[in-house]
CSV table of N, CA, C and O in Angstrom, one decimal:
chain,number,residue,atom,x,y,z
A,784,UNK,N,-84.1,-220.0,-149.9
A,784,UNK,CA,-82.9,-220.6,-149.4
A,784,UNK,C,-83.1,-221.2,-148.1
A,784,UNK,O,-83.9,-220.8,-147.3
A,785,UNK,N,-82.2,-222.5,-147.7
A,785,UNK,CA,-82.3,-222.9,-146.6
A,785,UNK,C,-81.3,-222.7,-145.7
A,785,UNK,O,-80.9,-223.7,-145.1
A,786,UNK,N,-80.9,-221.6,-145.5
A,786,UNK,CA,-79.8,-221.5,-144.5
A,786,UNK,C,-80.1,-220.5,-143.9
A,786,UNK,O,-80.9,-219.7,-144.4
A,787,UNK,N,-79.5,-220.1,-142.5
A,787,UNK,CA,-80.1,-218.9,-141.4
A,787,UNK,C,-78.4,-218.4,-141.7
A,787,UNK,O,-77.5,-219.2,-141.7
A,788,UNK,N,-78.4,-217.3,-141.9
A,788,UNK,CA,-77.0,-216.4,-141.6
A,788,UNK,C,-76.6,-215.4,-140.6
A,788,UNK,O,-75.7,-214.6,-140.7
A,789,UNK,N,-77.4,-215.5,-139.6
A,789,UNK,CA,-76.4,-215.0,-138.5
A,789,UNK,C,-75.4,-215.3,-137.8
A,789,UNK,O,-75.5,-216.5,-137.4
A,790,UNK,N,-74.6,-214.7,-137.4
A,790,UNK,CA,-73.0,-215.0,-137.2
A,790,UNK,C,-72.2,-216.2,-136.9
A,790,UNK,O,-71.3,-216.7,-137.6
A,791,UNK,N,-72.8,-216.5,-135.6
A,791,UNK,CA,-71.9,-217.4,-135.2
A,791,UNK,C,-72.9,-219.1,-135.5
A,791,UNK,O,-74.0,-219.0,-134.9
A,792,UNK,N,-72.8,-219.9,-135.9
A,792,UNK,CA,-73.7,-221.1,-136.1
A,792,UNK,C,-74.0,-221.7,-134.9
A,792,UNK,O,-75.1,-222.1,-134.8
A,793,UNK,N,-73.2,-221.8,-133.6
A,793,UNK,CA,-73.4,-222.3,-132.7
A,793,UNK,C,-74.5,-221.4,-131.4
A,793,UNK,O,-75.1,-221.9,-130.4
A,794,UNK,N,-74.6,-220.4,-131.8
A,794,UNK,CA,-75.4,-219.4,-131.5
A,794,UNK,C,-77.0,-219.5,-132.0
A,794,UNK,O,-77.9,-219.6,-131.2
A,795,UNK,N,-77.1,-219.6,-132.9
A,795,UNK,CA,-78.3,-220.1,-134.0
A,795,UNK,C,-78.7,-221.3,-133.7
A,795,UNK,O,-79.9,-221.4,-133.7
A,796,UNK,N,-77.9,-222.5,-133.4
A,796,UNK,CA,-78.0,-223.5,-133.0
A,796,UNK,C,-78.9,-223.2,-131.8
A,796,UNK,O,-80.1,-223.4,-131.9
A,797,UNK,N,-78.4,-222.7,-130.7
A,797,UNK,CA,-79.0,-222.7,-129.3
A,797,UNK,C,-80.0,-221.7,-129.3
A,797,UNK,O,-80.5,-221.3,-128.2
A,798,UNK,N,-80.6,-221.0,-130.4
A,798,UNK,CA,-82.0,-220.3,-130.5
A,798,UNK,C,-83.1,-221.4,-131.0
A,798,UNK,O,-84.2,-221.5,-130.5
A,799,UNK,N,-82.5,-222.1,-131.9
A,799,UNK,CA,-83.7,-222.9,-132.7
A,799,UNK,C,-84.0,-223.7,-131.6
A,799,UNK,O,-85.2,-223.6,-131.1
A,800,UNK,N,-83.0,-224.6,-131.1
A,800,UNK,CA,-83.3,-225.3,-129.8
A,800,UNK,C,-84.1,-225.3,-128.7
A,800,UNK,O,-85.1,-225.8,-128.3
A,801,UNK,N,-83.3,-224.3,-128.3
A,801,UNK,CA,-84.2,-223.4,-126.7
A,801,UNK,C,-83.7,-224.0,-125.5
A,801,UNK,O,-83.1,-223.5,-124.6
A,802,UNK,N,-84.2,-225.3,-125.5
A,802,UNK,CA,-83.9,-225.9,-124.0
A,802,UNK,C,-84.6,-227.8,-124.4
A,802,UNK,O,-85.4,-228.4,-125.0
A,803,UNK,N,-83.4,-228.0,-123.3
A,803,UNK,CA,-83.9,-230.1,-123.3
A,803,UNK,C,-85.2,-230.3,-122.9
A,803,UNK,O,-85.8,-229.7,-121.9
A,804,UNK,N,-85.7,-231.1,-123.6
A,804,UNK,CA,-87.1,-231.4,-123.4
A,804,UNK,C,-87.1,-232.8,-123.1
A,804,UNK,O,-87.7,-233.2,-122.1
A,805,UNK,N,-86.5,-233.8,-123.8
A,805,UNK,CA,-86.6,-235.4,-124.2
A,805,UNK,C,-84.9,-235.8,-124.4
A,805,UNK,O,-84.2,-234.8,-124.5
A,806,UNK,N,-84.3,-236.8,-124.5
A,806,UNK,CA,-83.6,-236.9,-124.9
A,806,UNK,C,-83.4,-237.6,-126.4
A,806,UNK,O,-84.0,-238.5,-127.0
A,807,UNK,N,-82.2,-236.8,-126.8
A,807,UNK,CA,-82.7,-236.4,-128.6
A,807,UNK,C,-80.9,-236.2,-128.7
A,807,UNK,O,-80.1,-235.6,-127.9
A,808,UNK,N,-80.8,-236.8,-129.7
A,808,UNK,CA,-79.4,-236.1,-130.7
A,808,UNK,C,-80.0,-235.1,-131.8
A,808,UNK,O,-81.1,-235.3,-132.3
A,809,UNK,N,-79.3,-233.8,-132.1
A,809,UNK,CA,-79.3,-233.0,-133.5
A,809,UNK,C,-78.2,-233.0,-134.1
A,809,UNK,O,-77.3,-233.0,-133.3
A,810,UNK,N,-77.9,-233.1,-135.2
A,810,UNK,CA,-77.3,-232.3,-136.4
A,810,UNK,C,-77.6,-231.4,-136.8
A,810,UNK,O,-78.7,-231.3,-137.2
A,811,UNK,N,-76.5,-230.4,-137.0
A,811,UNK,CA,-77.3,-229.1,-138.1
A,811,UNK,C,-76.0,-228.8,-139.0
A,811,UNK,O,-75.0,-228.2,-138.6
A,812,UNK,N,-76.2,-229.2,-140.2
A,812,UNK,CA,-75.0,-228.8,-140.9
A,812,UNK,C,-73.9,-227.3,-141.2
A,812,UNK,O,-74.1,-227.9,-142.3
A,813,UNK,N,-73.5,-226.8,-141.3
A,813,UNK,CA,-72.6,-225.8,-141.6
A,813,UNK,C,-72.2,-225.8,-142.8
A,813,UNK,O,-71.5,-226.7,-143.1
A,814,UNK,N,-72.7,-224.5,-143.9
A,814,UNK,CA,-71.9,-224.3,-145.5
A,814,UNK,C,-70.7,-223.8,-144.9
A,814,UNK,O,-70.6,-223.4,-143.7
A,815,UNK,N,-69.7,-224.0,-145.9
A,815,UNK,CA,-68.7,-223.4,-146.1
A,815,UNK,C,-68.5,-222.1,-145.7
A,815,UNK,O,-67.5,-222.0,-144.9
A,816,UNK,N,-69.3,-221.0,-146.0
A,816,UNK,CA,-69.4,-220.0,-145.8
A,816,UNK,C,-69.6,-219.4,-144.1
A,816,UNK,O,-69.4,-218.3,-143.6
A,817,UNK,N,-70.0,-220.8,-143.4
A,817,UNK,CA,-70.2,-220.7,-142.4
A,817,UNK,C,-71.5,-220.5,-141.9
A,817,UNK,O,-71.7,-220.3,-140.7
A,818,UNK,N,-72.5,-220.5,-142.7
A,818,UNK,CA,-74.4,-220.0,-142.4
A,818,UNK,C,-74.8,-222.0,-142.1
A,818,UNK,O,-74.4,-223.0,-142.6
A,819,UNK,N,-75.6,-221.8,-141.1
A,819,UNK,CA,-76.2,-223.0,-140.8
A,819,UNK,C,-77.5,-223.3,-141.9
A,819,UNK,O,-78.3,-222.5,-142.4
A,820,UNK,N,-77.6,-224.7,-142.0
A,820,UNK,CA,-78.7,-224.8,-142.9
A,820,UNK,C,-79.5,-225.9,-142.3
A,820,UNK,O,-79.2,-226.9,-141.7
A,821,UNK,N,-80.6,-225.3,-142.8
A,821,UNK,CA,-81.7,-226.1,-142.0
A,821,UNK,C,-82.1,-227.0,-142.6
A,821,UNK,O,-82.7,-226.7,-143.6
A,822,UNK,N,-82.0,-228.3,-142.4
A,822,UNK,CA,-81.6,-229.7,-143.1
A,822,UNK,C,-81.2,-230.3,-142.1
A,822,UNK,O,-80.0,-230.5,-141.9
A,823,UNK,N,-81.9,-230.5,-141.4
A,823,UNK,CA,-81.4,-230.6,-139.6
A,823,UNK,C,-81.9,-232.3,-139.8
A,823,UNK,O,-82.7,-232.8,-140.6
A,824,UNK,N,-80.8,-233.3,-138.7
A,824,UNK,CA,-81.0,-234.4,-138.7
A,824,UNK,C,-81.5,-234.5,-136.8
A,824,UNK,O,-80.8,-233.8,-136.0
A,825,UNK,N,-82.7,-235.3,-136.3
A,825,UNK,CA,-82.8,-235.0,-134.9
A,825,UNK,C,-83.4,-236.7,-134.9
A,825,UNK,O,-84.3,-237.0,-135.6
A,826,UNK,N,-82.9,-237.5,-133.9
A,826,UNK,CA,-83.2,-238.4,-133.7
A,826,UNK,C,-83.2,-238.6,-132.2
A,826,UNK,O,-82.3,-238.7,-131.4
A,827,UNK,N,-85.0,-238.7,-132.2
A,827,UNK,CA,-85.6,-238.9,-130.8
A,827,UNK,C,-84.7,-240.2,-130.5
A,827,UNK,O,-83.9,-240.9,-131.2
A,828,UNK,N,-85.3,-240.3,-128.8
A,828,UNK,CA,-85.5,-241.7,-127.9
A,828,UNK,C,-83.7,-242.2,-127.8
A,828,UNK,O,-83.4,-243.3,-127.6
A,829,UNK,N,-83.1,-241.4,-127.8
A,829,UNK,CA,-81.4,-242.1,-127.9
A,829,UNK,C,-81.3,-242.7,-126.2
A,829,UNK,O,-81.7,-242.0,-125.3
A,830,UNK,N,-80.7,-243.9,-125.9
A,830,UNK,CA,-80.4,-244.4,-124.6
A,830,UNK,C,-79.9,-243.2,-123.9
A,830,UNK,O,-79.9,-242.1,-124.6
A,831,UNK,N,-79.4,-243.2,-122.5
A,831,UNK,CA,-79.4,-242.6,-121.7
A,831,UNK,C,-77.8,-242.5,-121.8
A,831,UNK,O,-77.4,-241.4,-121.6
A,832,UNK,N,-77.1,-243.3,-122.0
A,832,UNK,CA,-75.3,-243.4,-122.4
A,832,UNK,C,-75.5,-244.1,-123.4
A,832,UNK,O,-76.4,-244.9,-123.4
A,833,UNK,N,-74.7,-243.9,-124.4
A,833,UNK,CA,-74.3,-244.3,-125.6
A,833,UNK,C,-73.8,-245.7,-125.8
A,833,UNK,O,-72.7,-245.9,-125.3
A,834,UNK,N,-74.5,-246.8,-126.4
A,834,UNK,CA,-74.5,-248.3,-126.2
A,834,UNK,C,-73.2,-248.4,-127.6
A,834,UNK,O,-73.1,-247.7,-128.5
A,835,UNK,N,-72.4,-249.9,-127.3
A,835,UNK,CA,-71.8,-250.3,-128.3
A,835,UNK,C,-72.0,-250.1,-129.8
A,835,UNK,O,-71.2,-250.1,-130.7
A,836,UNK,N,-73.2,-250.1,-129.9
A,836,UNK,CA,-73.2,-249.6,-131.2
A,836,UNK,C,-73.5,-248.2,-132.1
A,836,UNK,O,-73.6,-247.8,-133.3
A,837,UNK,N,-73.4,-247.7,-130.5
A,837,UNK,CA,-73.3,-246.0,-131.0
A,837,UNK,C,-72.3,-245.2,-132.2
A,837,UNK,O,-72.7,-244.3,-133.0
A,838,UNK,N,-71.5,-245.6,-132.1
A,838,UNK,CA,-69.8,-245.5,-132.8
A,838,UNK,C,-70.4,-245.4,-134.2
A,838,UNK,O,-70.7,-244.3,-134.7
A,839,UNK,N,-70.6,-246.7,-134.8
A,839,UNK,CA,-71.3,-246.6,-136.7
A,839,UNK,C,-72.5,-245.9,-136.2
A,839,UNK,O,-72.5,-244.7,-136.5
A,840,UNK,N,-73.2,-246.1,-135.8
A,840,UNK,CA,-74.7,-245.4,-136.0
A,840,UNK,C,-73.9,-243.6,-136.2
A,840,UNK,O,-74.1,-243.0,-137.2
A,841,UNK,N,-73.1,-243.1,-135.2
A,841,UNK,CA,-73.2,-241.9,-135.4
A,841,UNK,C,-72.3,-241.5,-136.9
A,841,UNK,O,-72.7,-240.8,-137.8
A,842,UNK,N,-71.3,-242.1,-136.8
A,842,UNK,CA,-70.7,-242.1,-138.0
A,842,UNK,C,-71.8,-241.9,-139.4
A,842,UNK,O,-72.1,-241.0,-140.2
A,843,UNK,N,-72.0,-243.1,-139.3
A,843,UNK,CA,-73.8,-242.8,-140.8
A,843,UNK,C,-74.4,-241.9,-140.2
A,843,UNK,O,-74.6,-241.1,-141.2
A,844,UNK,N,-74.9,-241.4,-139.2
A,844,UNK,CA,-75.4,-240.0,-138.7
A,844,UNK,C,-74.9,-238.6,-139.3
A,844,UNK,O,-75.6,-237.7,-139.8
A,845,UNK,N,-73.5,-238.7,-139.2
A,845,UNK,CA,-72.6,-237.1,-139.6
A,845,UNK,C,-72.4,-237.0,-140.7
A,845,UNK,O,-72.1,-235.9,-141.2
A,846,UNK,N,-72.4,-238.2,-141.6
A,846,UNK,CA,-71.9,-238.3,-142.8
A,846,UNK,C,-73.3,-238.3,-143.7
A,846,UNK,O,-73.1,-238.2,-144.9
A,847,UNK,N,-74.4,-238.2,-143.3
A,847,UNK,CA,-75.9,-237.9,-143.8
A,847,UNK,C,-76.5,-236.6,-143.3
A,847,UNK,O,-77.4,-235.9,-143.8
A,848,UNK,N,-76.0,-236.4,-142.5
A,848,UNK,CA,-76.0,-235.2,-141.9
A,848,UNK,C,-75.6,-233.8,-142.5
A,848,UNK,O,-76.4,-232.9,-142.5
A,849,UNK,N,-74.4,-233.6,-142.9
A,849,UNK,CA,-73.6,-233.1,-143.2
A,849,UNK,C,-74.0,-232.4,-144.4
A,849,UNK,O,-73.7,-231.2,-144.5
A,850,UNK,N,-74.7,-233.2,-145.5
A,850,UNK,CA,-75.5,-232.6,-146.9
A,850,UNK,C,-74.2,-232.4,-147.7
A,850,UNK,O,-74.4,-232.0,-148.9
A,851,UNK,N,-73.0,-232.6,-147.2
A,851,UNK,CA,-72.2,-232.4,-148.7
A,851,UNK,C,-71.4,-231.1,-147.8
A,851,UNK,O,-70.2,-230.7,-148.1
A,852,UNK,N,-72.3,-230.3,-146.7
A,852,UNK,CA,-71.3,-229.2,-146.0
A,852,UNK,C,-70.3,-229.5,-145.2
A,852,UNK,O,-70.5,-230.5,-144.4
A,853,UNK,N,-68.6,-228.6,-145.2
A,853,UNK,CA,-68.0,-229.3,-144.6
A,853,UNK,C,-67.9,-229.2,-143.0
A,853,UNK,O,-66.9,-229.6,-142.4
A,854,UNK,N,-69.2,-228.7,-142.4
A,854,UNK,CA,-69.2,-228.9,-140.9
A,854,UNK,C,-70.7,-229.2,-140.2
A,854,UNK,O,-71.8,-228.8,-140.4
A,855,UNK,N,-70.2,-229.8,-139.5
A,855,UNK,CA,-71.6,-229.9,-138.3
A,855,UNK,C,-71.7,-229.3,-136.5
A,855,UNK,O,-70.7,-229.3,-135.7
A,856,UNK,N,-72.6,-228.9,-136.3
A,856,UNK,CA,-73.2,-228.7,-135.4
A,856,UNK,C,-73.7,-229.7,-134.4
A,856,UNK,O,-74.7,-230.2,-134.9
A,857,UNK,N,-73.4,-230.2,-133.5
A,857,UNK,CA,-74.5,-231.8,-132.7
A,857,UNK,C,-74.5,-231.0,-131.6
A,857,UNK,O,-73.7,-230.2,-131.1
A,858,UNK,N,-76.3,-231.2,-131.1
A,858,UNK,CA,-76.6,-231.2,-129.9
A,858,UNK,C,-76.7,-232.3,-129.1
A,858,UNK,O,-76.1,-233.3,-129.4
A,859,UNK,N,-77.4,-232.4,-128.0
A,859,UNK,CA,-77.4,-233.7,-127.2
A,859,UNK,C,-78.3,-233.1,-126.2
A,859,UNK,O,-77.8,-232.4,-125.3
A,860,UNK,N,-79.8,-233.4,-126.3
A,860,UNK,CA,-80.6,-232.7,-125.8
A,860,UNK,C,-80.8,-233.9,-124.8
A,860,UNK,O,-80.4,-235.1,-124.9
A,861,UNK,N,-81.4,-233.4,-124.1
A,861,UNK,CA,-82.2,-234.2,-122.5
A,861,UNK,C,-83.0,-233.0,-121.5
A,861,UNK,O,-83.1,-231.8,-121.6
A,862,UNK,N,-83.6,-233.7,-120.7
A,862,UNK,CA,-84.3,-232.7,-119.4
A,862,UNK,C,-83.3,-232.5,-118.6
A,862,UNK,O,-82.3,-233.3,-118.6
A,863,UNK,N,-83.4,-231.6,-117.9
A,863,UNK,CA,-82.3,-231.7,-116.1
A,863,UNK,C,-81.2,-230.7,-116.0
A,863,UNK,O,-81.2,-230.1,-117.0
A,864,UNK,N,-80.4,-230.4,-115.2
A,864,UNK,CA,-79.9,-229.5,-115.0
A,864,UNK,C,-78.8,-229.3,-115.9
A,864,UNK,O,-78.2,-230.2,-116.4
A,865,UNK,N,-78.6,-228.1,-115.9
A,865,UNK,CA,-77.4,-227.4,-116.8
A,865,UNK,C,-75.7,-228.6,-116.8
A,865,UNK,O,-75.1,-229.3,-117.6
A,866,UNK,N,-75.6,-228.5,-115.6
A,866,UNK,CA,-74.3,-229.1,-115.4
A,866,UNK,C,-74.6,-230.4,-116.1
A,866,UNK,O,-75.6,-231.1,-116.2
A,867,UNK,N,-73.0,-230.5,-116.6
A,867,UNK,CA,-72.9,-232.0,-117.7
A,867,UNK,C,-72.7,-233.1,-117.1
A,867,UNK,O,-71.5,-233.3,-117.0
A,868,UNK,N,-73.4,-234.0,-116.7
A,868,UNK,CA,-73.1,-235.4,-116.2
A,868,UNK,C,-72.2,-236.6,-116.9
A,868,UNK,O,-72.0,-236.8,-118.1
A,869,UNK,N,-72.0,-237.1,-116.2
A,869,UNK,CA,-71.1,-238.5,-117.2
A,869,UNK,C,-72.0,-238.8,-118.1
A,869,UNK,O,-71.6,-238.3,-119.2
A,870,UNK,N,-72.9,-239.2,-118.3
A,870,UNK,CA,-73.6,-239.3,-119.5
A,870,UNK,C,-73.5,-238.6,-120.8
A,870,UNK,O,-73.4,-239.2,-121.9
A,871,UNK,N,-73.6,-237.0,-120.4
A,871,UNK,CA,-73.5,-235.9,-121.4
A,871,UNK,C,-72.3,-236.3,-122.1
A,871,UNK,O,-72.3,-236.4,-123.3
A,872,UNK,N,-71.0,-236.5,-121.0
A,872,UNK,CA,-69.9,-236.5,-121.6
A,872,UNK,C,-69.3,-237.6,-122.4
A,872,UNK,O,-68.3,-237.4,-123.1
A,873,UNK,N,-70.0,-239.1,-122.1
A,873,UNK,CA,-70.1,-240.0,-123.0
A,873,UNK,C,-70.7,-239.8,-124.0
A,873,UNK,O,-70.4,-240.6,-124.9
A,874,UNK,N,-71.3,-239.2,-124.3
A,874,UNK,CA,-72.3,-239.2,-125.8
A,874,UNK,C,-71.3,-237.8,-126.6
A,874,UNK,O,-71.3,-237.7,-127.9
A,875,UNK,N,-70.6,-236.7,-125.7
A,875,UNK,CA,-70.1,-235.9,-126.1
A,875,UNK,C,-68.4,-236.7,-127.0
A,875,UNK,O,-68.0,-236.7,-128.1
A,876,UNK,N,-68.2,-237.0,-126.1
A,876,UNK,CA,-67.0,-238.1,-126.2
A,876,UNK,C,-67.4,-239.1,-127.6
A,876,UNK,O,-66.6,-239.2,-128.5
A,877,UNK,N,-68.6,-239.7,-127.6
A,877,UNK,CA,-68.4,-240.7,-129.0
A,877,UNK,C,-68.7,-240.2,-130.2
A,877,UNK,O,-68.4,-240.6,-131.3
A,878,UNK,N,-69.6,-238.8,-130.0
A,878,UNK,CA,-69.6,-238.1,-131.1
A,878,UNK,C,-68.4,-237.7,-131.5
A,878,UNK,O,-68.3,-237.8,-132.8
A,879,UNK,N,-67.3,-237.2,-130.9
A,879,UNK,CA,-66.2,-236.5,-131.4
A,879,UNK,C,-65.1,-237.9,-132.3
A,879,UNK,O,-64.3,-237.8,-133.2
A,880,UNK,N,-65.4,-239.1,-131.4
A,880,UNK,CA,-65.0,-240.0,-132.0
A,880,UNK,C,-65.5,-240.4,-133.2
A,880,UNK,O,-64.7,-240.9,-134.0
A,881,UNK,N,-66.6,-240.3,-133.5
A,881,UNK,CA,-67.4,-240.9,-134.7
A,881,UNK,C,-66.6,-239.6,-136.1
A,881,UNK,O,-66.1,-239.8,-137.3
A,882,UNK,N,-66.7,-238.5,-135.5
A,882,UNK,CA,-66.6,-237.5,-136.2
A,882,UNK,C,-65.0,-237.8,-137.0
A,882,UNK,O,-64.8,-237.6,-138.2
A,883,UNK,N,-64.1,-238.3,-136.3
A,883,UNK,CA,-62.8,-238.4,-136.4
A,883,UNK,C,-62.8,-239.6,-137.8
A,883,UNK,O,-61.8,-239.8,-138.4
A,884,UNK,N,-63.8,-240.1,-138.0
A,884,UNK,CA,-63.9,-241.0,-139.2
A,884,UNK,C,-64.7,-240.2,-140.6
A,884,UNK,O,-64.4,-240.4,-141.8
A,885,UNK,N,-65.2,-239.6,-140.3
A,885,UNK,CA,-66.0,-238.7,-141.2
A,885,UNK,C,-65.3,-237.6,-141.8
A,885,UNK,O,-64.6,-237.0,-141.0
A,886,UNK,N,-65.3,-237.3,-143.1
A,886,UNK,CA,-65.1,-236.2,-143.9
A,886,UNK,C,-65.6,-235.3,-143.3
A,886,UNK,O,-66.6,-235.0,-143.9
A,887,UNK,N,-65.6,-234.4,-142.2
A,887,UNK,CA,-66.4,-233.2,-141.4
A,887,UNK,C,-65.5,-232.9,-140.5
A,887,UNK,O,-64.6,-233.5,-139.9
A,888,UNK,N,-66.0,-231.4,-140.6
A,888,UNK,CA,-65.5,-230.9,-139.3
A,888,UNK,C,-66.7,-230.5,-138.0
A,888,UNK,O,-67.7,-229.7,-138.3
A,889,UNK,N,-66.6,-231.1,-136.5
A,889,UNK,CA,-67.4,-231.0,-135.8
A,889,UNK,C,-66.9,-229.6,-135.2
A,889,UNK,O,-66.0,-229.3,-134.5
A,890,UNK,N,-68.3,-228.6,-135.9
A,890,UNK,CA,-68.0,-227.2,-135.5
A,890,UNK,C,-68.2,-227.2,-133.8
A,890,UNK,O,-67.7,-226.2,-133.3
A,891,UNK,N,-68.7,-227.9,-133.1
A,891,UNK,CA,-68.8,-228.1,-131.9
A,891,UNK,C,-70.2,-229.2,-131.4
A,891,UNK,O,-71.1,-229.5,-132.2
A,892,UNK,N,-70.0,-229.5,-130.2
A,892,UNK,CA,-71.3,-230.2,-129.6
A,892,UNK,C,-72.0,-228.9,-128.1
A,892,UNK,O,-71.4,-228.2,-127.3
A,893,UNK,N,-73.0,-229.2,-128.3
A,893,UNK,CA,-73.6,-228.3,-127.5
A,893,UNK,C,-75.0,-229.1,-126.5
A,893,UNK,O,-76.0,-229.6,-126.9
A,894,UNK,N,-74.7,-229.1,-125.2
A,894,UNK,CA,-75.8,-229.4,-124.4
A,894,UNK,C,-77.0,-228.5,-124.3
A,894,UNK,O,-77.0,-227.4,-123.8
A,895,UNK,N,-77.8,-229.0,-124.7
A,895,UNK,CA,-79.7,-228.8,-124.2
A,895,UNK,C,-80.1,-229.1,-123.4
A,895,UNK,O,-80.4,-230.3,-123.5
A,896,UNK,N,-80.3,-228.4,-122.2
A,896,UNK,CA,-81.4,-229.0,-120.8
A,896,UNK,C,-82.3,-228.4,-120.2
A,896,UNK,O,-82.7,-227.6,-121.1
A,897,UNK,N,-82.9,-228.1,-119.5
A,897,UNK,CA,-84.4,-227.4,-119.0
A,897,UNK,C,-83.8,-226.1,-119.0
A,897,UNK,O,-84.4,-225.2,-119.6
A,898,UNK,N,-82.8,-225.7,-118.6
A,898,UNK,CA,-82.6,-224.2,-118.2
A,898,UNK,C,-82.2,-223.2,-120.1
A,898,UNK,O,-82.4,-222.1,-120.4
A,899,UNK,N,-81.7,-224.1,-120.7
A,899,UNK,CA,-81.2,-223.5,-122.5
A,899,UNK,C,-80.1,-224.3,-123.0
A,899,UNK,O,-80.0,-225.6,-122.9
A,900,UNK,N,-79.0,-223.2,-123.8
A,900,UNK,CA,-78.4,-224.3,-124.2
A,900,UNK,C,-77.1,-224.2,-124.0
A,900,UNK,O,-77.0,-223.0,-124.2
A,901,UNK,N,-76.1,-224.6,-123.7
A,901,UNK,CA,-74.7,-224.3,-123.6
A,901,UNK,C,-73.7,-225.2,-124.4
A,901,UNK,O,-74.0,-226.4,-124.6
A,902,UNK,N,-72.7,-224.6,-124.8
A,902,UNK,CA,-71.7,-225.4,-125.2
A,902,UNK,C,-70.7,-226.3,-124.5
A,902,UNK,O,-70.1,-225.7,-123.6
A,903,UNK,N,-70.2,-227.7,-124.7
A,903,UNK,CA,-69.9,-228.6,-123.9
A,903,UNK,C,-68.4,-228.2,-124.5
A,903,UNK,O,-68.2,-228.2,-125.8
A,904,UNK,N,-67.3,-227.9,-123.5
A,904,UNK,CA,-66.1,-227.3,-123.8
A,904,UNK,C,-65.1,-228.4,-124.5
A,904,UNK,O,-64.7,-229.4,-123.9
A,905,UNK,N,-64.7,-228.1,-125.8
A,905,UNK,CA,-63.6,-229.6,-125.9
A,905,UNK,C,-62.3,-229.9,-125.0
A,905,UNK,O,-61.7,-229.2,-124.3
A,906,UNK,N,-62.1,-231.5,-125.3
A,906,UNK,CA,-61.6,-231.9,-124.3
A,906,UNK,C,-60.5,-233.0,-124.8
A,906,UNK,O,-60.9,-233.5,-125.9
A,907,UNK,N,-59.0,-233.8,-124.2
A,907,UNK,CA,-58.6,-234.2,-125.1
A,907,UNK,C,-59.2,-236.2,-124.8
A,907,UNK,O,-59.4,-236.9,-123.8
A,908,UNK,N,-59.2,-236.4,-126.1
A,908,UNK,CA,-59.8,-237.7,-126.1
A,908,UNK,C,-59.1,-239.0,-126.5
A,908,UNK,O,-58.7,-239.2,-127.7
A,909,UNK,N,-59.1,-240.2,-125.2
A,909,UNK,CA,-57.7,-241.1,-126.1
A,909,UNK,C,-58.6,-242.0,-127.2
A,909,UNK,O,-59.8,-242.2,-127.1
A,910,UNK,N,-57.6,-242.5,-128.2
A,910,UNK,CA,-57.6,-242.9,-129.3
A,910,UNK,C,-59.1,-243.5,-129.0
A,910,UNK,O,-59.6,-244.1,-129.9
């Protein structure tokens, strides 16, 4: 089977990971059941803030992503310190927007950076 079942997926999430290395988007889908499955989507080299045409690209991202499960997991890996810069929060920010088009639920976004991994807290977002 391809899925890890310990508890919480966002937890699992931040083991596989470890810490930012490059900067990188992941997906990691979520069954139903709630077990993460590994069928992971990771695309190196992503700009440094999220360019105009980030919006569809992520959207076809979550919706390939996803495997048919109804949640996902996104990281947003990079090098550098823990605390989240405007950057982080732009790419946090268009993911949750992309997501809002997609059949999914974004079980959360999580930052990656040299120190591990932490969860980027939601936030409210205009239209």
């Amino acid at each position: 089977m391809d899925e890890t079942t310990a508890s919480d997926p966002l937890e699992q999430v931040a083991a596989l990971v470890q810490q930012g290395l490059v900067a990188r988007l992941w997906f990691f889908p979520v069954t139903a059941e709630g077990h993460l499955r590994r069928a992971v989507r990771q695309i190196d080299g992503i700009p440094i803030t999220p360019d105009a045409a980030a919006s569809g690209v992520l959207r076809s991202l979550l919706e390939r992503a996803r495997h048919g499960d109804p949640e996902v997991v996104a990281v947003i890996e990079r090098h550098g310190a823990s605390r989240p810069n405007p950057d982080d929060w732009a790419w946090h920010d268009a993911i949750h927007r992309a997501a809002r088009s997609v059949p999914v639920v974004l079980r959360g976004v999580l930052l990656a950076h040299a120190g591990g991994v932490d969860a980027l807290e939601p936030r409210t977002l205009a239209a």
